[in-house]
GROMACS .gro file of N, CA and C in nm:
model
  414
    1MET      N    1   0.083  -0.121   0.001
    1MET     CA    2   0.000   0.003  -0.001
    1MET      C    3   0.093   0.119  -0.001
    2ALA      N    4   0.058   0.221  -0.081
    2ALA     CA    5   0.121   0.347  -0.088
    2ALA      C    6   0.128   0.425   0.039
    3SER      N    7   0.240   0.475   0.076
    3SER     CA    8   0.249   0.542   0.211
    3SER      C    9   0.304   0.685   0.181
    4TYR      N   10   0.220   0.788   0.174
    4TYR     CA   11   0.269   0.916   0.162
    4TYR      C   12   0.185   1.011   0.241
    5ARG      N   13   0.225   1.127   0.269
    5ARG     CA   14   0.150   1.232   0.331
    5ARG      C   15   0.168   1.365   0.259
    6LEU      N   16   0.069   1.451   0.250
    6LEU     CA   17   0.071   1.576   0.179
    6LEU      C   18   0.077   1.679   0.299
    7VAL      N   19   0.175   1.773   0.288
    7VAL     CA   20   0.174   1.880   0.379
    7VAL      C   21   0.057   1.970   0.331
    8ARG      N   22   0.010   2.055   0.418
    8ARG     CA   23  -0.114   2.138   0.399
    8ARG      C   24  -0.094   2.221   0.274
    9ALA      N   25   0.018   2.288   0.250
    9ALA     CA   26   0.035   2.363   0.127
    9ALA      C   27   0.031   2.269   0.005
   10ALA      N   28   0.069   2.145   0.007
   10ALA     CA   29   0.057   2.057  -0.116
   10ALA      C   30  -0.092   2.032  -0.137
   11GLU      N   31  -0.167   1.997  -0.028
   11GLU     CA   32  -0.318   1.977  -0.054
   11GLU      C   33  -0.378   2.102  -0.115
   12ASP      N   34  -0.345   2.223  -0.061
   12ASP     CA   35  -0.398   2.337  -0.122
   12ASP      C   36  -0.359   2.361  -0.262
   13GLN      N   37  -0.235   2.337  -0.297
   13GLN     CA   38  -0.191   2.356  -0.427
   13GLN      C   39  -0.253   2.259  -0.526
   14ILE      N   40  -0.264   2.130  -0.490
   14ILE     CA   41  -0.329   2.035  -0.571
   14ILE      C   42  -0.478   2.078  -0.602
   15ASP      N   43  -0.545   2.122  -0.492
   15ASP     CA   44  -0.687   2.165  -0.504
   15ASP      C   45  -0.685   2.287  -0.612
   16ASP      N   46  -0.586   2.377  -0.601
   16ASP     CA   47  -0.590   2.489  -0.693
   16ASP      C   48  -0.559   2.445  -0.831
   17ILE      N   49  -0.466   2.353  -0.849
   17ILE     CA   50  -0.436   2.300  -0.988
   17ILE      C   51  -0.559   2.234  -1.042
   18LEU      N   52  -0.639   2.158  -0.973
   18LEU     CA   53  -0.749   2.081  -1.028
   18LEU      C   54  -0.865   2.179  -1.058
   19LEU      N   55  -0.886   2.287  -0.983
   19LEU     CA   56  -0.980   2.396  -1.000
   19LEU      C   57  -0.951   2.467  -1.132
   20LYS      N   58  -0.825   2.507  -1.150
   20LYS     CA   59  -0.785   2.580  -1.269
   20LYS      C   60  -0.804   2.481  -1.384
   21SER      N   61  -0.762   2.352  -1.374
   21SER     CA   62  -0.781   2.250  -1.485
   21SER      C   63  -0.934   2.249  -1.518
   22ALA      N   64  -1.021   2.227  -1.418
   22ALA     CA   65  -1.160   2.227  -1.445
   22ALA      C   66  -1.206   2.348  -1.523
   23LYS      N   67  -1.165   2.460  -1.481
   23LYS     CA   68  -1.209   2.586  -1.551
   23LYS      C   69  -1.161   2.593  -1.690
   24ALA      N   70  -1.043   2.546  -1.711
   24ALA     CA   71  -0.976   2.568  -1.846
   24ALA      C   72  -1.013   2.446  -1.939
   25PHE      N   73  -1.025   2.324  -1.884
   25PHE     CA   74  -1.053   2.216  -1.968
   25PHE      C   75  -1.172   2.124  -1.935
   26GLY      N   76  -1.244   2.161  -1.831
   26GLY     CA   77  -1.371   2.092  -1.807
   26GLY      C   78  -1.345   1.993  -1.689
   27ILE      N   79  -1.458   1.956  -1.626
   27ILE     CA   80  -1.459   1.869  -1.506
   27ILE      C   81  -1.404   1.738  -1.541
   28GLU      N   82  -1.440   1.674  -1.661
   28GLU     CA   83  -1.390   1.546  -1.693
   28GLU      C   84  -1.241   1.538  -1.705
   29VAL      N   85  -1.174   1.633  -1.769
   29VAL     CA   86  -1.031   1.651  -1.778
   29VAL      C   87  -0.972   1.660  -1.628
   30ALA      N   88  -1.032   1.750  -1.555
   30ALA     CA   89  -0.973   1.772  -1.421
   30ALA      C   90  -0.980   1.645  -1.344
   31GLY      N   91  -1.092   1.561  -1.365
   31GLY     CA   92  -1.099   1.431  -1.288
   31GLY      C   93  -0.982   1.342  -1.337
   32ARG      N   94  -0.948   1.337  -1.469
   32ARG     CA   95  -0.835   1.260  -1.516
   32ARG      C   96  -0.701   1.303  -1.466
   33TYR      N   97  -0.693   1.439  -1.453
   33TYR     CA   98  -0.561   1.493  -1.397
   33TYR      C   99  -0.551   1.458  -1.256
   34SER      N  100  -0.662   1.458  -1.180
   34SER     CA  101  -0.657   1.418  -1.040
   34SER      C  102  -0.607   1.271  -1.027
   35LEU      N  103  -0.666   1.189  -1.115
   35LEU     CA  104  -0.622   1.048  -1.117
   35LEU      C  105  -0.466   1.035  -1.156
   36MET      N  106  -0.412   1.113  -1.237
   36MET     CA  107  -0.282   1.118  -1.277
   36MET      C  108  -0.192   1.159  -1.151
   37ILE      N  109  -0.236   1.263  -1.088
   37ILE     CA  110  -0.155   1.316  -0.969
   37ILE      C  111  -0.167   1.202  -0.865
   38ARG      N  112  -0.280   1.147  -0.829
   38ARG     CA  113  -0.291   1.039  -0.734
   38ARG      C  114  -0.202   0.923  -0.767
   39THR      N  115  -0.207   0.880  -0.893
   39THR     CA  116  -0.122   0.775  -0.941
   39THR      C  117   0.027   0.797  -0.916
   40ALA      N  118   0.074   0.931  -0.944
   40ALA     CA  119   0.213   0.962  -0.923
   40ALA      C  120   0.246   0.963  -0.770
   41LEU      N  121   0.149   1.004  -0.687
   41LEU     CA  122   0.172   1.005  -0.545
   41LEU      C  123   0.175   0.864  -0.480
   42ASP      N  124   0.091   0.776  -0.541
   42ASP     CA  125   0.087   0.639  -0.501
   42ASP      C  126   0.223   0.570  -0.539
   43ALA      N  127   0.272   0.601  -0.649
   43ALA     CA  128   0.411   0.544  -0.700
   43ALA      C  129   0.518   0.589  -0.600
   44ILE      N  130   0.517   0.720  -0.563
   44ILE     CA  131   0.624   0.768  -0.474
   44ILE      C  132   0.614   0.707  -0.346
   45GLY      N  133   0.477   0.685  -0.299
   45GLY     CA  134   0.462   0.617  -0.166
   45GLY      C  135   0.505   0.477  -0.166
   46ASP      N  136   0.496   0.407  -0.277
   46ASP     CA  137   0.534   0.268  -0.291
   46ASP      C  138   0.690   0.252  -0.301
   47ASP      N  139   0.756   0.357  -0.365
   47ASP     CA  140   0.899   0.354  -0.388
   47ASP      C  141   0.954   0.491  -0.403
   48PRO      N  142   0.987   0.551  -0.293
   48PRO     CA  143   1.041   0.700  -0.304
   48PRO      C  144   1.153   0.719  -0.391
   49GLY      N  145   1.236   0.614  -0.423
   49GLY     CA  146   1.351   0.630  -0.502
   49GLY      C  147   1.319   0.578  -0.644
   50LEU      N  148   1.191   0.571  -0.689
   50LEU     CA  149   1.149   0.517  -0.816
   50LEU      C  150   1.224   0.571  -0.926
   51LEU      N  151   1.231   0.479  -1.034
   51LEU     CA  152   1.298   0.522  -1.162
   51LEU      C  153   1.238   0.645  -1.224
   52GLY      N  154   1.319   0.745  -1.259
   52GLY     CA  155   1.270   0.876  -1.304
   52GLY      C  156   1.271   0.979  -1.204
   53SER      N  157   1.276   0.950  -1.074
   53SER     CA  158   1.279   1.056  -0.974
   53SER      C  159   1.434   1.092  -0.963
   54ILE      N  160   1.452   1.222  -0.931
   54ILE     CA  161   1.583   1.271  -0.914
   54ILE      C  162   1.599   1.344  -0.788
   55GLU      N  163   1.713   1.353  -0.726
   55GLU     CA  164   1.742   1.444  -0.612
   55GLU      C  165   1.767   1.582  -0.656
   56ILE      N  166   1.714   1.678  -0.594
   56ILE     CA  167   1.732   1.817  -0.633
   56ILE      C  168   1.873   1.860  -0.595
   57PRO      N  169   1.951   1.918  -0.683
   57PRO     CA  170   2.080   1.960  -0.638
   57PRO      C  171   2.079   2.066  -0.526
   58ARG      N  172   2.168   2.050  -0.437
   58ARG     CA  173   2.177   2.136  -0.314
   58ARG      C  174   2.070   2.125  -0.211
   59LEU      N  175   1.979   2.027  -0.227
   59LEU     CA  176   1.882   2.003  -0.134
   59LEU      C  177   1.881   1.849  -0.100
   60PRO      N  178   1.968   1.820  -0.004
   60PRO     CA  179   1.977   1.675   0.029
   60PRO      C  180   1.856   1.613   0.068
   61GLY      N  181   1.833   1.499   0.013
   61GLY     CA  182   1.711   1.418   0.042
   61GLY      C  183   1.580   1.471  -0.026
   62ILE      N  184   1.584   1.581  -0.090
   62ILE     CA  185   1.462   1.630  -0.155
   62ILE      C  186   1.469   1.571  -0.298
   63ARG      N  187   1.342   1.517  -0.344
   63ARG     CA  188   1.344   1.451  -0.471
   63ARG      C  189   1.228   1.517  -0.558
   64ALA      N  190   1.248   1.485  -0.679
   64ALA     CA  191   1.138   1.530  -0.781
   64ALA      C  192   1.109   1.414  -0.873
   65TYR      N  193   0.975   1.407  -0.899
   65TYR     CA  194   0.916   1.299  -0.979
   65TYR      C  195   0.815   1.361  -1.072
   66PRO      N  196   0.841   1.367  -1.210
   66PRO     CA  197   0.743   1.425  -1.290
   66PRO      C  198   0.622   1.330  -1.310
   67THR      N  199   0.503   1.397  -1.306
   67THR     CA  200   0.366   1.319  -1.308
   67THR      C  201   0.368   1.244  -1.436
   68ARG      N  202   0.431   1.297  -1.542
   68ARG     CA  203   0.425   1.238  -1.679
   68ARG      C  204   0.476   1.099  -1.681
   69LEU      N  205   0.558   1.066  -1.582
   69LEU     CA  206   0.622   0.927  -1.577
   69LEU      C  207   0.515   0.822  -1.533
   70SER      N  208   0.412   0.872  -1.470
   70SER     CA  209   0.306   0.780  -1.420
   70SER      C  210   0.201   0.764  -1.521
   71ARG      N  211   0.209   0.831  -1.636
   71ARG     CA  212   0.099   0.824  -1.738
   71ARG      C  213   0.065   0.685  -1.780
   72MET      N  214   0.160   0.601  -1.793
   72MET     CA  215   0.136   0.456  -1.839
   72MET      C  216   0.075   0.378  -1.732
   73ARG      N  217   0.066   0.425  -1.606
   73ARG     CA  218   0.019   0.349  -1.493
   73ARG      C  219  -0.137   0.366  -1.492
   74VAL      N  220  -0.188   0.460  -1.577
   74VAL     CA  221  -0.332   0.482  -1.586
   74VAL      C  222  -0.391   0.425  -1.708
   75GLU      N  223  -0.508   0.359  -1.698
   75GLU     CA  224  -0.575   0.300  -1.806
   75GLU      C  225  -0.567   0.404  -1.929
   76PRO      N  226  -0.561   0.352  -2.052
   76PRO     CA  227  -0.552   0.445  -2.173
   76PRO      C  228  -0.670   0.541  -2.176
   77SER      N  229  -0.787   0.507  -2.143
   77SER     CA  230  -0.905   0.598  -2.168
   77SER      C  231  -0.901   0.706  -2.060
   78ARG      N  232  -0.824   0.700  -1.953
   78ARG     CA  233  -0.817   0.788  -1.846
   78ARG      C  234  -0.691   0.882  -1.840
   79ARG      N  235  -0.607   0.852  -1.949
   79ARG     CA  236  -0.475   0.927  -1.940
   79ARG      C  237  -0.486   1.078  -1.986
   80ILE      N  238  -0.393   1.152  -1.937
   80ILE     CA  239  -0.384   1.287  -1.971
   80ILE      C  240  -0.271   1.284  -2.090
   81GLY      N  241  -0.289   1.369  -2.184
   81GLY     CA  242  -0.191   1.382  -2.299
   81GLY      C  243  -0.046   1.414  -2.262
   82ALA      N  244  -0.045   1.530  -2.185
   82ALA     CA  245   0.084   1.578  -2.144
   82ALA      C  246   0.072   1.649  -2.007
   83PRO      N  247   0.086   1.562  -1.906
   83PRO     CA  248   0.089   1.621  -1.769
   83PRO      C  249   0.204   1.715  -1.745
   84ARG      N  250   0.182   1.824  -1.682
   84ARG     CA  251   0.289   1.932  -1.683
   84ARG      C  252   0.339   1.960  -1.539
   85HIS      N  253   0.316   1.880  -1.435
   85HIS     CA  254   0.369   1.901  -1.310
   85HIS      C  255   0.474   1.801  -1.262
   86THR      N  256   0.553   1.834  -1.164
   86THR     CA  257   0.652   1.751  -1.100
   86THR      C  258   0.627   1.763  -0.955
   87VAL      N  259   0.627   1.638  -0.888
   87VAL     CA  260   0.600   1.633  -0.737
   87VAL      C  261   0.737   1.657  -0.675
   88ILE      N  262   0.737   1.728  -0.575
   88ILE     CA  263   0.865   1.750  -0.486
   88ILE      C  264   0.829   1.694  -0.352
   89TYR      N  265   0.915   1.604  -0.312
   89TYR     CA  266   0.901   1.527  -0.180
   89TYR      C  267   1.028   1.485  -0.121
   90ARG      N  268   1.018   1.422  -0.008
   90ARG     CA  269   1.137   1.353   0.057
   90ARG      C  270   1.075   1.231   0.132
   91LEU      N  271   1.167   1.145   0.165
   91LEU     CA  272   1.141   1.028   0.251
   91LEU      C  273   1.155   1.078   0.391
   92GLY      N  274   1.045   1.080   0.466
   92GLY     CA  275   1.046   1.116   0.609
   92GLY      C  276   1.126   1.012   0.701
   93SER      N  277   1.161   1.066   0.824
   93SER     CA  278   1.224   0.978   0.907
   93SER      C  279   1.140   0.849   0.954
   94ASP      N  280   1.016   0.860   0.931
   94ASP     CA  281   0.932   0.750   0.967
   94ASP      C  282   0.905   0.648   0.842
   95GLY      N  283   0.971   0.677   0.730
   95GLY     CA  284   0.956   0.597   0.616
   95GLY      C  285   0.852   0.639   0.534
   96VAL      N  286   0.776   0.738   0.563
   96VAL     CA  287   0.665   0.784   0.474
   96VAL      C  288   0.713   0.895   0.390
   97SER      N  289   0.670   0.890   0.262
   97SER     CA  290   0.698   0.999   0.174
   97SER      C  291   0.625   1.123   0.208
   98GLU      N  292   0.699   1.241   0.225
   98GLU     CA  293   0.632   1.364   0.252
   98GLU      C  294   0.638   1.444   0.127
   99VAL      N  295   0.516   1.483   0.074
   99VAL     CA  296   0.496   1.567  -0.038
   99VAL      C  297   0.479   1.706  -0.002
  100PHE      N  298   0.572   1.805  -0.059
  100PHE     CA  299   0.570   1.941  -0.027
  100PHE      C  300   0.483   2.016  -0.132
  101GLY      N  301   0.473   1.970  -0.256
  101GLY     CA  302   0.403   2.044  -0.359
  101GLY      C  303   0.438   1.988  -0.497
  102LEU      N  304   0.375   2.058  -0.593
  102LEU     CA  305   0.403   2.033  -0.730
  102LEU      C  306   0.457   2.157  -0.801
  103VAL      N  307   0.545   2.135  -0.899
  103VAL     CA  308   0.606   2.245  -0.975
  103VAL      C  309   0.562   2.222  -1.125
  104HIS      N  310   0.514   2.330  -1.177
  104HIS     CA  311   0.478   2.336  -1.315
  104HIS      C  312   0.602   2.328  -1.399
  105ASP      N  313   0.609   2.267  -1.518
  105ASP     CA  314   0.727   2.256  -1.594
  105ASP      C  315   0.771   2.381  -1.654
  106ARG      N  316   0.693   2.494  -1.649
  106ARG     CA  317   0.744   2.626  -1.688
  106ARG      C  318   0.832   2.685  -1.582
  107MET      N  319   0.835   2.638  -1.464
  107MET     CA  320   0.905   2.692  -1.349
  107MET      C  321   1.055   2.632  -1.343
  108VAL      N  322   1.136   2.702  -1.271
  108VAL     CA  323   1.263   2.650  -1.261
  108VAL      C  324   1.256   2.559  -1.133
  109LEU      N  325   1.287   2.435  -1.177
  109LEU     CA  326   1.262   2.330  -1.067
  109LEU      C  327   1.338   2.349  -0.934
  110SER      N  328   1.464   2.374  -0.943
  110SER     CA  329   1.546   2.391  -0.818
  110SER      C  330   1.504   2.515  -0.748
  111ARG      N  331   1.465   2.624  -0.804
  111ARG     CA  332   1.421   2.740  -0.737
  111ARG      C  333   1.282   2.715  -0.663
  112GLU      N  334   1.197   2.650  -0.734
  112GLU     CA  335   1.072   2.621  -0.680
  112GLU      C  336   1.072   2.524  -0.566
  113ALA      N  337   1.160   2.413  -0.585
  113ALA     CA  338   1.177   2.316  -0.481
  113ALA      C  339   1.235   2.386  -0.349
  114ARG      N  340   1.332   2.477  -0.368
  114ARG     CA  341   1.376   2.545  -0.254
  114ARG      C  342   1.279   2.617  -0.181
  115ARG      N  343   1.186   2.682  -0.260
  115ARG     CA  344   1.078   2.768  -0.198
  115ARG      C  345   0.985   2.677  -0.126
  116LEU      N  346   0.944   2.572  -0.185
  116LEU     CA  347   0.856   2.473  -0.110
  116LEU      C  348   0.915   2.423   0.019
  117VAL      N  349   1.042   2.384   0.011
  117VAL     CA  350   1.109   2.329   0.136
  117VAL      C  351   1.121   2.437   0.230
  118ARG      N  352   1.166   2.557   0.185
  118ARG     CA  353   1.184   2.666   0.289
  118ARG      C  354   1.053   2.702   0.358
  119ASN      N  355   0.947   2.701   0.287
  119ASN     CA  356   0.816   2.736   0.338
  119ASN      C  357   0.770   2.632   0.448
  120GLN      N  358   0.829   2.513   0.446
  120GLN     CA  359   0.797   2.409   0.550
  120GLN      C  360   0.884   2.420   0.671
  121LYS      N  361   0.990   2.501   0.672
  121LYS     CA  362   1.074   2.528   0.784
  121LYS      C  363   1.117   2.395   0.846
  122LEU      N  364   1.170   2.303   0.757
  122LEU     CA  365   1.208   2.175   0.807
  122LEU      C  366   1.337   2.177   0.875
  123PRO      N  367   1.340   2.117   1.005
  123PRO     CA  368   1.472   2.128   1.087
  123PRO      C  369   1.571   2.043   1.040
  124ASP      N  370   1.543   1.922   0.969
  124ASP     CA  371   1.645   1.825   0.925
  124ASP      C  372   1.680   1.828   0.788
  125VAL      N  373   1.648   1.940   0.707
  125VAL     CA  374   1.695   1.955   0.575
  125VAL      C  375   1.785   2.070   0.579
  126SER      N  376   1.917   2.058   0.556
  126SER     CA  377   2.004   2.161   0.556
  126SER      C  378   2.033   2.201   0.418
  127LEU      N  379   1.995   2.325   0.393
  127LEU     CA  380   2.027   2.385   0.264
  127LEU      C  381   2.167   2.433   0.253
  128SER      N  382   2.232   2.407   0.148
  128SER     CA  383   2.376   2.448   0.121
  128SER      C  384   2.380   2.601   0.128
  129GLN      N  385   2.492   2.673   0.150
  129GLN     CA  386   2.499   2.808   0.152
  129GLN      C  387   2.450   2.874   0.026
  130SER      N  388   2.488   2.810  -0.084
  130SER     CA  389   2.450   2.861  -0.218
  130SER      C  390   2.301   2.850  -0.238
  131ALA      N  391   2.236   2.744  -0.188
  131ALA     CA  392   2.097   2.728  -0.192
  131ALA      C  393   2.015   2.830  -0.110
  132GLN      N  394   2.070   2.856   0.010
  132GLN     CA  395   1.997   2.954   0.092
  132GLN      C  396   2.003   3.089   0.041
  133SER      N  397   2.114   3.130  -0.039
  133SER     CA  398   2.120   3.255  -0.094
  133SER      C  399   2.057   3.266  -0.233
  134GLY      N  400   1.991   3.161  -0.275
  134GLY     CA  401   1.916   3.159  -0.402
  134GLY      C  402   2.013   3.139  -0.511
  135GLY      N  403   2.124   3.076  -0.483
  135GLY     CA  404   2.231   3.049  -0.589
  135GLY      C  405   2.335   3.153  -0.608
  136ARG      N  406   2.312   3.280  -0.544
  136ARG     CA  407   2.402   3.386  -0.549
  136ARG      C  408   2.526   3.358  -0.467
  137ARG      N  409   2.632   3.407  -0.508
  137ARG     CA  410   2.767   3.399  -0.429
  137ARG      C  411   2.788   3.534  -0.357
  138SER      N  412   2.836   3.529  -0.238
  138SER     CA  413   2.864   3.648  -0.168
  138SER      C  414   2.996   3.708  -0.187
   0.00000   0.00000   0.00000
């Protein structure tokens, strides 16, 4: 059974993504996108290091998994043509995948991942000096 938890911001973000999807593409498409996101979250919960996920540079333990890689896990009639979000998460100390949010593929992945992690104020994720300064050198 998949083991993951969404931080509150991730829940709100997913709700917002699905609401925008419903407004732009209709309820049926939003339902299929919801299924795609849940399928990606289940895959992360089953195997946090699954094929296709990457560790975010300068964010030890923080991983990214594109929802498009779960497309084939959904039955053909329920698939989304081009899922555009990447899930940002880490494996928690209790062995449960903690999902911080989703990043749209138009955004700079490392910057948005740092923002999501920073907003959680995680005590056991140490950002490198360069990551804390947004990549700028002093």
